[in-house]
PDB file of C-alpha atoms and ligand atoms in Angstrom:
ATOM      1  CA  MET A   1       7.259 -50.471   1.823  1.00  0.00           C
ATOM      2  CA  PHE A   2       6.851 -50.396  -1.913  1.00  0.00           C
ATOM      3  CA  ALA A   3       3.180 -49.568  -1.453  1.00  0.00           C
ATOM      4  CA  LEU A   4       4.084 -46.693   0.868  1.00  0.00           C
ATOM      5  CA  VAL A   5       6.488 -45.253  -1.662  1.00  0.00           C
ATOM      6  CA  SER A   6       4.092 -45.581  -4.460  1.00  0.00           C
ATOM      7  CA  ILE A   7       1.365 -43.787  -2.446  1.00  0.00           C
ATOM      8  CA  LEU A   8       3.844 -41.019  -1.614  1.00  0.00           C
ATOM      9  CA  PHE A   9       4.849 -40.824  -5.253  1.00  0.00           C
ATOM     10  CA  ALA A  10       1.223 -40.738  -6.451  1.00  0.00           C
ATOM     11  CA  SER A  11       0.282 -37.980  -4.024  1.00  0.00           C
ATOM     12  CA  PHE A  12       3.387 -36.086  -5.056  1.00  0.00           C
ATOM     13  CA  LEU A  13       2.208 -36.320  -8.658  1.00  0.00           C
ATOM     14  CA  ALA A  14      -1.397 -35.380  -7.865  1.00  0.00           C
ATOM     15  CA  PRO A  15      -1.104 -31.671  -8.502  1.00  0.00           C
ATOM     16  CA  GLU A  16       0.130 -32.469 -12.007  1.00  0.00           C
ATOM     17  CA  VAL A  17      -2.928 -34.530 -13.006  1.00  0.00           C
ATOM     18  CA  SER A  18      -5.662 -32.612 -11.176  1.00  0.00           C
ATOM     19  CA  ALA A  19      -6.877 -29.178 -12.431  1.00  0.00           C
ATOM     20  CA  VAL A  20      -4.096 -26.744 -13.164  1.00  0.00           C
ATOM     21  CA  ILE A  21      -4.732 -23.174 -14.174  1.00  0.00           C
ATOM     22  CA  GLY A  22      -3.590 -22.877 -17.769  1.00  0.00           C
ATOM     23  CA  GLY A  23      -1.716 -20.098 -19.539  1.00  0.00           C
ATOM     24  CA  ASP A  24      -0.494 -17.395 -17.265  1.00  0.00           C
ATOM     25  CA  LEU A  25      -1.105 -17.240 -13.510  1.00  0.00           C
ATOM     26  CA  ASN A  26      -2.736 -13.764 -13.633  1.00  0.00           C
ATOM     27  CA  CYS A  27      -5.566 -13.382 -10.969  1.00  0.00           C
ATOM     28  CA  THR A  28      -4.271 -16.388  -8.910  1.00  0.00           C
ATOM     29  CA  VAL A  29      -2.653 -16.805  -5.637  1.00  0.00           C
ATOM     30  CA  TYR A  30      -0.661 -19.735  -4.221  1.00  0.00           C
ATOM     31  CA  ASN A  31      -2.592 -21.231  -1.279  1.00  0.00           C
ATOM     32  CA  GLY A  32       0.258 -23.361   0.065  1.00  0.00           C
ATOM     33  CA  THR A  33      -0.595 -26.309  -2.162  1.00  0.00           C
ATOM     34  CA  PHE A  34      -2.064 -25.048  -5.379  1.00  0.00           C
ATOM     35  CA  PHE A  35      -2.502 -21.884  -7.408  1.00  0.00           C
ATOM     36  CA  VAL A  36      -6.137 -20.889  -6.893  1.00  0.00           C
ATOM     37  CA  TRP A  37      -8.301 -18.144  -8.258  1.00  0.00           C
ATOM     38  CA  THR A  38      -8.420 -14.879  -6.190  1.00  0.00           C
ATOM     39  CA  PRO A  39     -11.794 -13.348  -5.542  1.00  0.00           C
ATOM     40  CA  ALA A  40     -10.868 -10.427  -7.825  1.00  0.00           C
ATOM     41  CA  ALA A  41     -10.379 -13.008 -10.740  1.00  0.00           C
ATOM     42  CA  VAL A  42     -14.114 -13.358 -11.118  1.00  0.00           C
ATOM     43  CA  GLN A  43     -15.440 -10.248  -9.398  1.00  0.00           C
ATOM     44  CA  CYS A  44     -16.493  -8.320 -12.575  1.00  0.00           C
ATOM     45  CA  GLN A  45     -19.237  -8.949 -15.070  1.00  0.00           C
ATOM     46  CA  ASN A  46     -18.786 -10.248 -18.626  1.00  0.00           C
ATOM     47  CA  THR A  47     -19.461  -7.525 -21.102  1.00  0.00           C
ATOM     48  CA  ILE A  48     -21.495  -9.869 -23.260  1.00  0.00           C
ATOM     49  CA  ALA A  49     -24.140 -12.356 -21.969  1.00  0.00           C
ATOM     50  CA  ASP A  50     -22.817 -15.114 -19.651  1.00  0.00           C
ATOM     51  CA  SER A  51     -24.591 -17.669 -21.882  1.00  0.00           C
ATOM     52  CA  SER A  52     -22.627 -16.364 -24.926  1.00  0.00           C
ATOM     53  CA  CYS A  53     -19.385 -16.550 -22.949  1.00  0.00           C
ATOM     54  CA  ALA A  54     -20.190 -20.216 -22.048  1.00  0.00           C
ATOM     55  CA  ILE A  55     -20.400 -21.047 -25.738  1.00  0.00           C
ATOM     56  CA  LEU A  56     -17.332 -19.025 -26.762  1.00  0.00           C
ATOM     57  CA  TYR A  57     -15.217 -20.166 -23.859  1.00  0.00           C
ATOM     58  CA  PRO A  58     -16.354 -23.696 -23.027  1.00  0.00           C
ATOM     59  CA  THR A  59     -14.647 -25.390 -20.109  1.00  0.00           C
ATOM     60  CA  THR A  60     -13.502 -29.069 -20.110  1.00  0.00           C
ATOM     61  CA  ASP A  61     -12.597 -28.946 -16.394  1.00  0.00           C
ATOM     62  CA  THR A  62     -14.550 -31.106 -14.044  1.00  0.00           C
ATOM     63  CA  LEU A  63     -14.444 -28.186 -11.489  1.00  0.00           C
ATOM     64  CA  GLY A  64     -16.294 -25.915 -14.004  1.00  0.00           C
ATOM     65  CA  LEU A  65     -15.437 -22.357 -14.475  1.00  0.00           C
ATOM     66  CA  PRO A  66     -12.941 -20.303 -12.442  1.00  0.00           C
ATOM     67  CA  ALA A  67     -14.299 -19.317  -9.041  1.00  0.00           C
ATOM     68  CA  ALA A  68     -12.742 -17.726  -6.050  1.00  0.00           C
ATOM     69  CA  GLY A  69     -10.589 -20.318  -4.186  1.00  0.00           C
ATOM     70  CA  ASN A  70     -10.830 -23.196  -6.690  1.00  0.00           C
ATOM     71  CA  ASN A  71      -8.235 -24.130  -9.244  1.00  0.00           C
ATOM     72  CA  ALA A  72     -10.383 -24.905 -12.287  1.00  0.00           C
ATOM     73  CA  GLY A  73      -8.398 -24.722 -15.475  1.00  0.00           C
ATOM     74  CA  ARG A  74      -8.881 -21.477 -17.458  1.00  0.00           C
ATOM     75  CA  PRO A  75     -10.995 -22.310 -20.533  1.00  0.00           C
ATOM     76  CA  LEU A  76      -8.457 -22.817 -23.309  1.00  0.00           C
ATOM     77  CA  ALA A  77      -9.951 -20.292 -25.703  1.00  0.00           C
ATOM     78  CA  CYS A  78      -9.468 -17.544 -23.123  1.00  0.00           C
ATOM     79  CA  TYR A  79      -5.721 -17.501 -23.881  1.00  0.00           C
ATOM     80  CA  THR A  80      -4.716 -19.742 -26.777  1.00  0.00           C
ATOM     81  CA  THR A  81      -5.671 -21.114 -30.159  1.00  0.00           C
ATOM     82  CA  ALA A  82      -4.298 -24.534 -29.154  1.00  0.00           C
ATOM     83  CA  THR A  83      -6.598 -27.331 -28.348  1.00  0.00           C
ATOM     84  CA  ALA A  84      -4.649 -29.108 -25.629  1.00  0.00           C
ATOM     85  CA  THR A  85      -2.523 -28.083 -22.633  1.00  0.00           C
ATOM     86  CA  PRO A  86       0.122 -27.043 -22.020  1.00  0.00           C
ATOM     87  CA  ALA A  87      -0.455 -24.240 -24.438  1.00  0.00           C
ATOM     88  CA  ALA A  88       1.394 -20.974 -24.990  1.00  0.00           C
ATOM     89  CA  VAL A  89      -0.500 -17.772 -24.282  1.00  0.00           C
ATOM     90  CA  VAL A  90      -1.573 -16.042 -27.592  1.00  0.00           C
ATOM     91  CA  PRO A  91      -1.918 -12.319 -26.709  1.00  0.00           C
ATOM     92  CA  ASP A  92      -4.771 -11.716 -29.205  1.00  0.00           C
ATOM     93  CA  MET A  93      -6.863 -14.456 -27.622  1.00  0.00           C
ATOM     94  CA  LYS A  94      -6.265 -13.060 -24.138  1.00  0.00           C
ATOM     95  CA  THR A  95      -7.228  -9.483 -25.292  1.00  0.00           C
ATOM     96  CA  ALA A  96     -10.447 -10.713 -26.799  1.00  0.00           C
ATOM     97  CA  ALA A  97     -11.340 -12.638 -23.682  1.00  0.00           C
ATOM     98  CA  LEU A  98     -10.530  -9.696 -21.489  1.00  0.00           C
ATOM     99  CA  ALA A  99     -12.826  -7.429 -23.635  1.00  0.00           C
ATOM    100  CA  ASN A 100     -15.819  -9.821 -23.709  1.00  0.00           C
ATOM    101  CA  CYS A 101     -15.792 -12.435 -21.017  1.00  0.00           C
ATOM    102  CA  PRO A 102     -13.316 -11.510 -18.302  1.00  0.00           C
ATOM    103  CA  LYS A 103     -15.389 -13.255 -15.559  1.00  0.00           C
ATOM    104  CA  THR A 104     -15.739 -16.523 -17.437  1.00  0.00           C
ATOM    105  CA  CYS A 105     -12.005 -16.568 -18.098  1.00  0.00           C
ATOM    106  CA  GLY A 106     -10.907 -15.574 -14.530  1.00  0.00           C
ATOM    107  CA  TYR A 107      -9.317 -12.352 -16.026  1.00  0.00           C
ATOM    108  CA  CYS A 108     -11.264  -9.721 -14.022  1.00  0.00           C
ATOM    109  CA  CYS A 109      -8.107  -8.679 -12.215  1.00  0.00           C
ATOM    110  CA  ASN A 110      -6.614  -7.634 -15.560  1.00  0.00           C
ATOM    111  CA  THR A 111      -9.457  -5.232 -16.517  1.00  0.00           C
ATOM    112  CA  ASP A 112      -8.971  -1.510 -15.973  1.00  0.00           C
ATOM    113  CA  ALA A 113     -11.151  -1.187 -12.918  1.00  0.00           C
ATOM    114  CA  TYR A 114      -9.203  -3.987 -11.292  1.00  0.00           C
ATOM    115  CA  SER A 115      -5.664  -3.339 -12.240  1.00  0.00           C
ATOM    116  CA  CYS A 116      -4.021  -0.597 -10.275  1.00  0.00           C
ATOM    117  CA  LYS A 117      -1.544  -0.441  -7.455  1.00  0.00           C
ATOM    118  CA  ASN A 118      -2.825  -1.078  -3.933  1.00  0.00           C
ATOM    119  CA  ALA A 119      -1.461   0.768  -0.937  1.00  0.00           C
ATOM    120  CA  ASP A 120       2.050  -0.251   0.054  1.00  0.00           C
ATOM    121  CA  PHE A 121       0.923  -1.103   3.564  1.00  0.00           C
ATOM    122  CA  PRO A 122      -2.735  -2.044   3.286  1.00  0.00           C
ATOM    123  CA  ARG A 123      -4.641  -2.472   6.504  1.00  0.00           C
ATOM    124  CA  LEU A 124      -6.031  -5.779   5.260  1.00  0.00           C
ATOM    125  CA  ASN A 125      -4.866  -8.613   2.875  1.00  0.00           C
ATOM    126  CA  CYS A 126      -5.946  -7.338  -0.605  1.00  0.00           C
ATOM    127  CA  ALA A 127      -5.753 -10.862  -2.059  1.00  0.00           C
ATOM    128  CA  THR A 128      -8.403 -12.345   0.100  1.00  0.00           C
ATOM    129  CA  ILE A 129     -11.160  -9.686  -0.064  1.00  0.00           C
ATOM    130  CA  THR A 130     -14.467 -11.281  -0.889  1.00  0.00           C
ATOM    131  CA  ASN A 131     -17.351 -10.003  -2.960  1.00  0.00           C
ATOM    132  CA  SER A 132     -19.467  -9.519   0.155  1.00  0.00           C
ATOM    133  CA  GLN A 133     -16.829  -7.162   1.545  1.00  0.00           C
ATOM    134  CA  CYS A 134     -16.773  -5.184  -1.732  1.00  0.00           C
ATOM    135  CA  ASN A 135     -20.455  -4.519  -1.236  1.00  0.00           C
ATOM    136  CA  SER A 136     -20.323  -3.981   2.593  1.00  0.00           C
ATOM    137  CA  PRO A 137     -20.726  -0.348   3.921  1.00  0.00           C
ATOM    138  CA  ALA A 138     -18.313  -1.310   6.685  1.00  0.00           C
ATOM    139  CA  TRP A 139     -15.553  -2.310   4.327  1.00  0.00           C
ATOM    140  CA  ARG A 140     -15.918  -0.336   1.108  1.00  0.00           C
ATOM    141  CA  THR A 141     -14.243   2.906   2.045  1.00  0.00           C
ATOM    142  CA  ILE A 142     -11.229   1.140   3.609  1.00  0.00           C
ATOM    143  CA  ILE A 143     -10.960  -1.135   0.576  1.00  0.00           C
ATOM    144  CA  ALA A 144     -11.114   1.835  -1.804  1.00  0.00           C
ATOM    145  CA  SER A 145      -8.231   3.520  -0.089  1.00  0.00           C
ATOM    146  CA  ASP A 146      -6.044   0.440   0.580  1.00  0.00           C
ATOM    147  CA  CYS A 147      -7.008  -2.215  -1.895  1.00  0.00           C
ATOM    148  CA  PRO A 148      -8.768  -0.615  -4.849  1.00  0.00           C
ATOM    149  CA  SER A 149      -7.856  -3.466  -7.261  1.00  0.00           C
ATOM    150  CA  ALA A 150      -9.680  -6.022  -5.136  1.00  0.00           C
ATOM    151  CA  CYS A 151     -13.140  -4.537  -5.870  1.00  0.00           C
ATOM    152  CA  GLY A 152     -12.839  -2.753  -9.073  1.00  0.00           C
ATOM    153  CA  PHE A 153     -12.339   0.608  -7.381  1.00  0.00           C
ATOM    154  CA  CYS A 154      -9.327   1.633  -9.568  1.00  0.00           C
ATOM    155  CA  GLY A 155      -9.833   5.129 -10.953  1.00  0.00           C
ATOM    156  CA  GLN A 156     -12.122   6.149  -8.137  1.00  0.00           C
ATOM    157  CA  GLY A 157      -9.230   8.092  -6.510  1.00  0.00           C
ATOM    158  CA  GLY A 158      -9.374   6.045  -3.358  1.00  0.00           C
ATOM    159  CA  CYS A 159     -12.891   7.144  -2.469  1.00  0.00           C
ATOM    160  CA  VAL A 160     -16.259   5.425  -2.974  1.00  0.00           C
ATOM    161  CA  ASP A 161     -19.665   5.618  -1.493  1.00  0.00           C
ATOM    162  CA  ALA A 162     -19.956   3.303   1.502  1.00  0.00           C
ATOM    163  CA  VAL A 163     -23.474   2.377   0.335  1.00  0.00           C
ATOM    164  CA  THR A 164     -24.272   1.806  -3.327  1.00  0.00           C
ATOM    165  CA  ASN A 165     -27.410   3.801  -3.957  1.00  0.00           C
ATOM    166  CA  CYS A 166     -26.553   7.383  -2.865  1.00  0.00           C
ATOM    167  CA  GLY A 167     -27.043   8.451  -6.481  1.00  0.00           C
ATOM    168  CA  ASN A 168     -30.776   7.659  -6.373  1.00  0.00           C
ATOM    169  CA  ASP A 169     -31.474  11.003  -4.681  1.00  0.00           C
ATOM    170  CA  LEU A 170     -28.616  13.488  -4.687  1.00  0.00           C
ATOM    171  CA  SER A 171     -30.767  16.100  -2.835  1.00  0.00           C
ATOM    172  CA  ILE A 172     -29.742  14.229   0.378  1.00  0.00           C
ATOM    173  CA  CYS A 173     -26.345  15.850  -0.116  1.00  0.00           C
ATOM    174  CA  GLN A 174     -27.832  19.261   0.681  1.00  0.00           C
ATOM    175  CA  ASN A 175     -30.345  18.105   3.298  1.00  0.00           C
ATOM    176  CA  ILE A 176     -29.364  19.475   6.747  1.00  0.00           C
ATOM    177  CA  GLY A 177     -30.774  16.459   8.528  1.00  0.00           C
ATOM    178  CA  MET A 178     -28.759  14.046   6.301  1.00  0.00           C
ATOM    179  CA  GLN A 179     -25.322  15.460   6.749  1.00  0.00           C
ATOM    180  CA  ASP A 180     -24.019  12.973   9.269  1.00  0.00           C
ATOM    181  CA  PHE A 181     -25.342  10.165   6.997  1.00  0.00           C
ATOM    182  CA  VAL A 182     -23.919  11.490   3.711  1.00  0.00           C
ATOM    183  CA  ASN A 183     -20.559  12.328   5.330  1.00  0.00           C
ATOM    184  CA  ASN A 184     -20.238   8.652   6.284  1.00  0.00           C
ATOM    185  CA  TYR A 185     -21.985   6.855   3.531  1.00  0.00           C
ATOM    186  CA  CYS A 186     -22.067   8.987   0.409  1.00  0.00           C
ATOM    187  CA  GLN A 187     -18.599  10.575   0.326  1.00  0.00           C
ATOM    188  CA  LYS A 188     -18.127  10.172  -3.444  1.00  0.00           C
ATOM    189  CA  SER A 189     -21.576  11.197  -4.649  1.00  0.00           C
ATOM    190  CA  CYS A 190     -21.713  14.136  -2.268  1.00  0.00           C
ATOM    191  CA  ASN A 191     -18.126  15.245  -2.749  1.00  0.00           C
ATOM    192  CA  ARG A 192     -17.151  14.486   0.812  1.00  0.00           C
ATOM    193  CA  CYS A 193     -13.971  12.655  -0.014  1.00  0.00           C
ATOM    194  CA  PRO A 194     -11.115  13.737   2.295  1.00  0.00           C
ATOM    195  CA  SER A 195      -8.645  15.731   0.236  1.00  0.00           C
ATOM    196  CA  THR A 196      -5.913  13.768   1.973  1.00  0.00           C
ATOM    197  CA  THR A 197      -7.162  10.512   0.369  1.00  0.00           C
ATOM    198  CA  THR A 198      -4.167  10.408  -1.903  1.00  0.00           C
ATOM    199  CA  SER A 199      -1.791  10.422   0.980  1.00  0.00           C
ATOM    200  CA  ALA A 200      -3.408   7.194   2.061  1.00  0.00           C
ATOM    201  CA  TYR A 201      -1.189   5.498  -0.535  1.00  0.00           C
ATOM    202  CA  GLY A 202       1.737   5.435   1.803  1.00  0.00           C
ATOM    203  CA  GLY A 203       3.591   8.272   0.107  1.00  0.00           C
ATOM    204  CA  VAL A 204       3.408   6.674  -3.452  1.00  0.00           C
ATOM    205  CA  THR A 205       1.495   9.604  -4.924  1.00  0.00           C
ATOM    206  CA  GLY A 206       3.210  12.229  -2.635  1.00  0.00           C
ATOM    207  CA  GLY A 207       6.447  10.601  -3.522  1.00  0.00           C
ATOM    208  CA  SER A 208       8.330  13.238  -5.524  1.00  0.00           C
ATOM    209  CA  CYS A 209      11.197  13.246  -3.015  1.00  0.00           C
ATOM    210  CA  SER A 210      14.060  10.802  -3.137  1.00  0.00           C
ATOM    211  CA  SER A 211      15.079  10.917   0.587  1.00  0.00           C
ATOM    212  CA  TYR A 212      13.061  10.985   3.694  1.00  0.00           C
ATOM    213  CA  ILE A 213      13.472  12.401   7.192  1.00  0.00           C
ATOM    214  CA  ALA A 214      14.518   9.748   9.700  1.00  0.00           C
ATOM    215  CA  ASP A 215      12.081   7.582  11.569  1.00  0.00           C
ATOM    216  CA  THR A 216      11.846   8.722  15.187  1.00  0.00           C
ATOM    217  CA  THR A 217      11.135   5.217  16.654  1.00  0.00           C
ATOM    218  CA  THR A 218      12.382   1.703  16.011  1.00  0.00           C
ATOM    219  CA  GLN A 219       8.696   0.613  16.128  1.00  0.00           C
ATOM    220  CA  CYS A 220       8.022   1.820  12.556  1.00  0.00           C
ATOM    221  CA  ALA A 221       8.339  -1.554  10.890  1.00  0.00           C
ATOM    222  CA  ALA A 222       5.942  -3.184  13.296  1.00  0.00           C
ATOM    223  CA  TRP A 223       3.485  -0.248  12.971  1.00  0.00           C
ATOM    224  CA  ALA A 224       3.716  -0.296   9.242  1.00  0.00           C
ATOM    225  CA  SER A 225       2.736  -3.946   9.149  1.00  0.00           C
ATOM    226  CA  ASN A 226      -0.305  -3.005  11.311  1.00  0.00           C
ATOM    227  CA  GLY A 227      -1.220  -0.451   8.624  1.00  0.00           C
ATOM    228  CA  PHE A 228       0.063   2.722  10.362  1.00  0.00           C
ATOM    229  CA  CYS A 229       1.367   4.227   7.198  1.00  0.00           C
ATOM    230  CA  THR A 230      -2.043   4.329   5.606  1.00  0.00           C
ATOM    231  CA  ASN A 231      -4.175   4.870   8.634  1.00  0.00           C
ATOM    232  CA  ASN A 232      -6.209   8.081   8.242  1.00  0.00           C
ATOM    233  CA  PHE A 233      -6.838   8.144  11.927  1.00  0.00           C
ATOM    234  CA  TYR A 234      -3.449   9.850  12.036  1.00  0.00           C
ATOM    235  CA  THR A 235      -2.798  12.904   9.962  1.00  0.00           C
ATOM    236  CA  TYR A 236      -0.255  12.702   7.194  1.00  0.00           C
ATOM    237  CA  ALA A 237       1.930  15.032   9.257  1.00  0.00           C
ATOM    238  CA  GLN A 238       1.792  12.759  12.302  1.00  0.00           C
ATOM    239  CA  ARG A 239       2.649   9.695  10.278  1.00  0.00           C
ATOM    240  CA  ARG A 240       5.471  11.559   8.544  1.00  0.00           C
ATOM    241  CA  GLN A 241       6.775  12.845  11.854  1.00  0.00           C
ATOM    242  CA  ARG A 242       7.063   9.340  13.353  1.00  0.00           C
ATOM    243  CA  CYS A 243       7.958   7.074  10.372  1.00  0.00           C
ATOM    244  CA  ALA A 244       8.644   9.165   7.326  1.00  0.00           C
ATOM    245  CA  THR A 245      11.397   6.717   6.046  1.00  0.00           C
ATOM    246  CA  THR A 246       9.551   3.464   6.685  1.00  0.00           C
ATOM    247  CA  CYS A 247       6.293   4.826   5.242  1.00  0.00           C
ATOM    248  CA  ARG A 248       8.099   6.723   2.524  1.00  0.00           C
ATOM    249  CA  LEU A 249       6.282   9.931   3.259  1.00  0.00           C
ATOM    250  CA  CYS A 250       7.932  12.989   1.623  1.00  0.00           C
TER     251      CYS A 250
HETATM  252  C1  NAG B   1       0.177 -12.120 -16.489  1.00  0.00           C
HETATM  253  O1  NAG B   1       0.015 -12.307 -17.895  1.00  0.00           O
HETATM  254  C2  NAG B   1       1.069 -11.721 -18.658  1.00  0.00           C
HETATM  255  C3  NAG B   1       0.794 -11.965 -20.111  1.00  0.00           C
HETATM  256  O2  NAG B   1      -0.264 -12.781 -20.363  1.00  0.00           O
HETATM  257  C4  NAG B   1       2.364 -12.381 -18.235  1.00  0.00           C
HETATM  258  O3  NAG B   1       3.425 -11.773 -18.989  1.00  0.00           O
HETATM  259  C5  NAG B   1       2.603 -12.209 -16.726  1.00  0.00           C
HETATM  260  O4  NAG B   1       3.771 -12.853 -16.360  1.00  0.00           O
HETATM  261  C6  NAG B   1       1.440 -12.708 -15.969  1.00  0.00           C
HETATM  262  N1  NAG B   1       1.623 -12.441 -14.558  1.00  0.00           N
HETATM  263  C7  NAG B   1       1.498 -13.371 -13.680  1.00  0.00           C
HETATM  264  C8  NAG B   1       1.652 -13.027 -12.216  1.00  0.00           C
HETATM  265  O5  NAG B   1       1.328 -14.594 -13.929  1.00  0.00           O
HETATM  266  C1  NAG B   2      -5.847 -24.958  -1.909  1.00  0.00           C
HETATM  267  O1  NAG B   2      -6.785 -25.071  -2.936  1.00  0.00           O
HETATM  268  C2  NAG B   2      -7.183 -26.343  -3.166  1.00  0.00           C
HETATM  269  C3  NAG B   2      -8.110 -26.310  -4.450  1.00  0.00           C
HETATM  270  O2  NAG B   2      -9.225 -25.505  -4.259  1.00  0.00           O
HETATM  271  C4  NAG B   2      -7.888 -26.993  -1.959  1.00  0.00           C
HETATM  272  O3  NAG B   2      -8.265 -28.338  -2.247  1.00  0.00           O
HETATM  273  C5  NAG B   2      -6.949 -26.941  -0.779  1.00  0.00           C
HETATM  274  O4  NAG B   2      -7.606 -27.359   0.313  1.00  0.00           O
HETATM  275  C6  NAG B   2      -6.365 -25.585  -0.577  1.00  0.00           C
HETATM  276  N1  NAG B   2      -5.405 -25.589   0.421  1.00  0.00           N
HETATM  277  C7  NAG B   2      -5.356 -24.676   1.442  1.00  0.00           C
HETATM  278  C8  NAG B   2      -4.161 -24.924   2.311  1.00  0.00           C
HETATM  279  O5  NAG B   2      -6.136 -23.861   1.572  1.00  0.00           O
END
């Protein structure tokens, strides 16, 4: 009995002694057991060489540096001048880390390209978007409109090229035979972004009103959780006509 109790006690204590993300919990998500790094924590590049960051921000964690899904401790110098945990966040240290080594420090989600509001009712879970989704033609345009912060698409106005090399040859934008292609894959470079992109934000940007017309169906909450409010398959007018209140569409 005593052995059982001490095992329970030990496993209860385990999270305390294993790796714990230090400082603030920015760029982490609770996975049911631990706070772990989100993909967006490490999605960006350091602005100075990775090798320099490794020297400036050495890690003492056996798990190594922050990586998506692990709970490696944030290197101390990323957020504090103290030499042992727990340590209080020193804002200047965090600012310097953000400017130079956001990837090494797991602070990518706090950089400008990664910190903006996602859609109110995104069609996918913004917290679990992976690096390969950020680079995938099938995902990029949906992510840009619903979860811009997950891939560093903030400031793109909700619209990106679905493939990453449209800019190599902008003459394709004018080429008659390429119109289907550029309309699908080079919306940003060829200026094909739908002008309604802003309304994809569930009424946030169109939200100058303080009251909304009534929903016309009790299904709105369920539809909203399935992404109806931001689904460009329906026009803004159609979404507003059905679920103006739930979707907060002026
Ligand atoms: C992010 O960091 C800031 C300051 O470092 C802190 O005030 C804020 O509470 C943190 N947010 C989360 C979700 O941990
Ligand atoms: C939570 O993250 C920890 C550390 O990476 C991992 O060991 C654990 O299996 C994860 N738990 C769940 C439920 O995903």
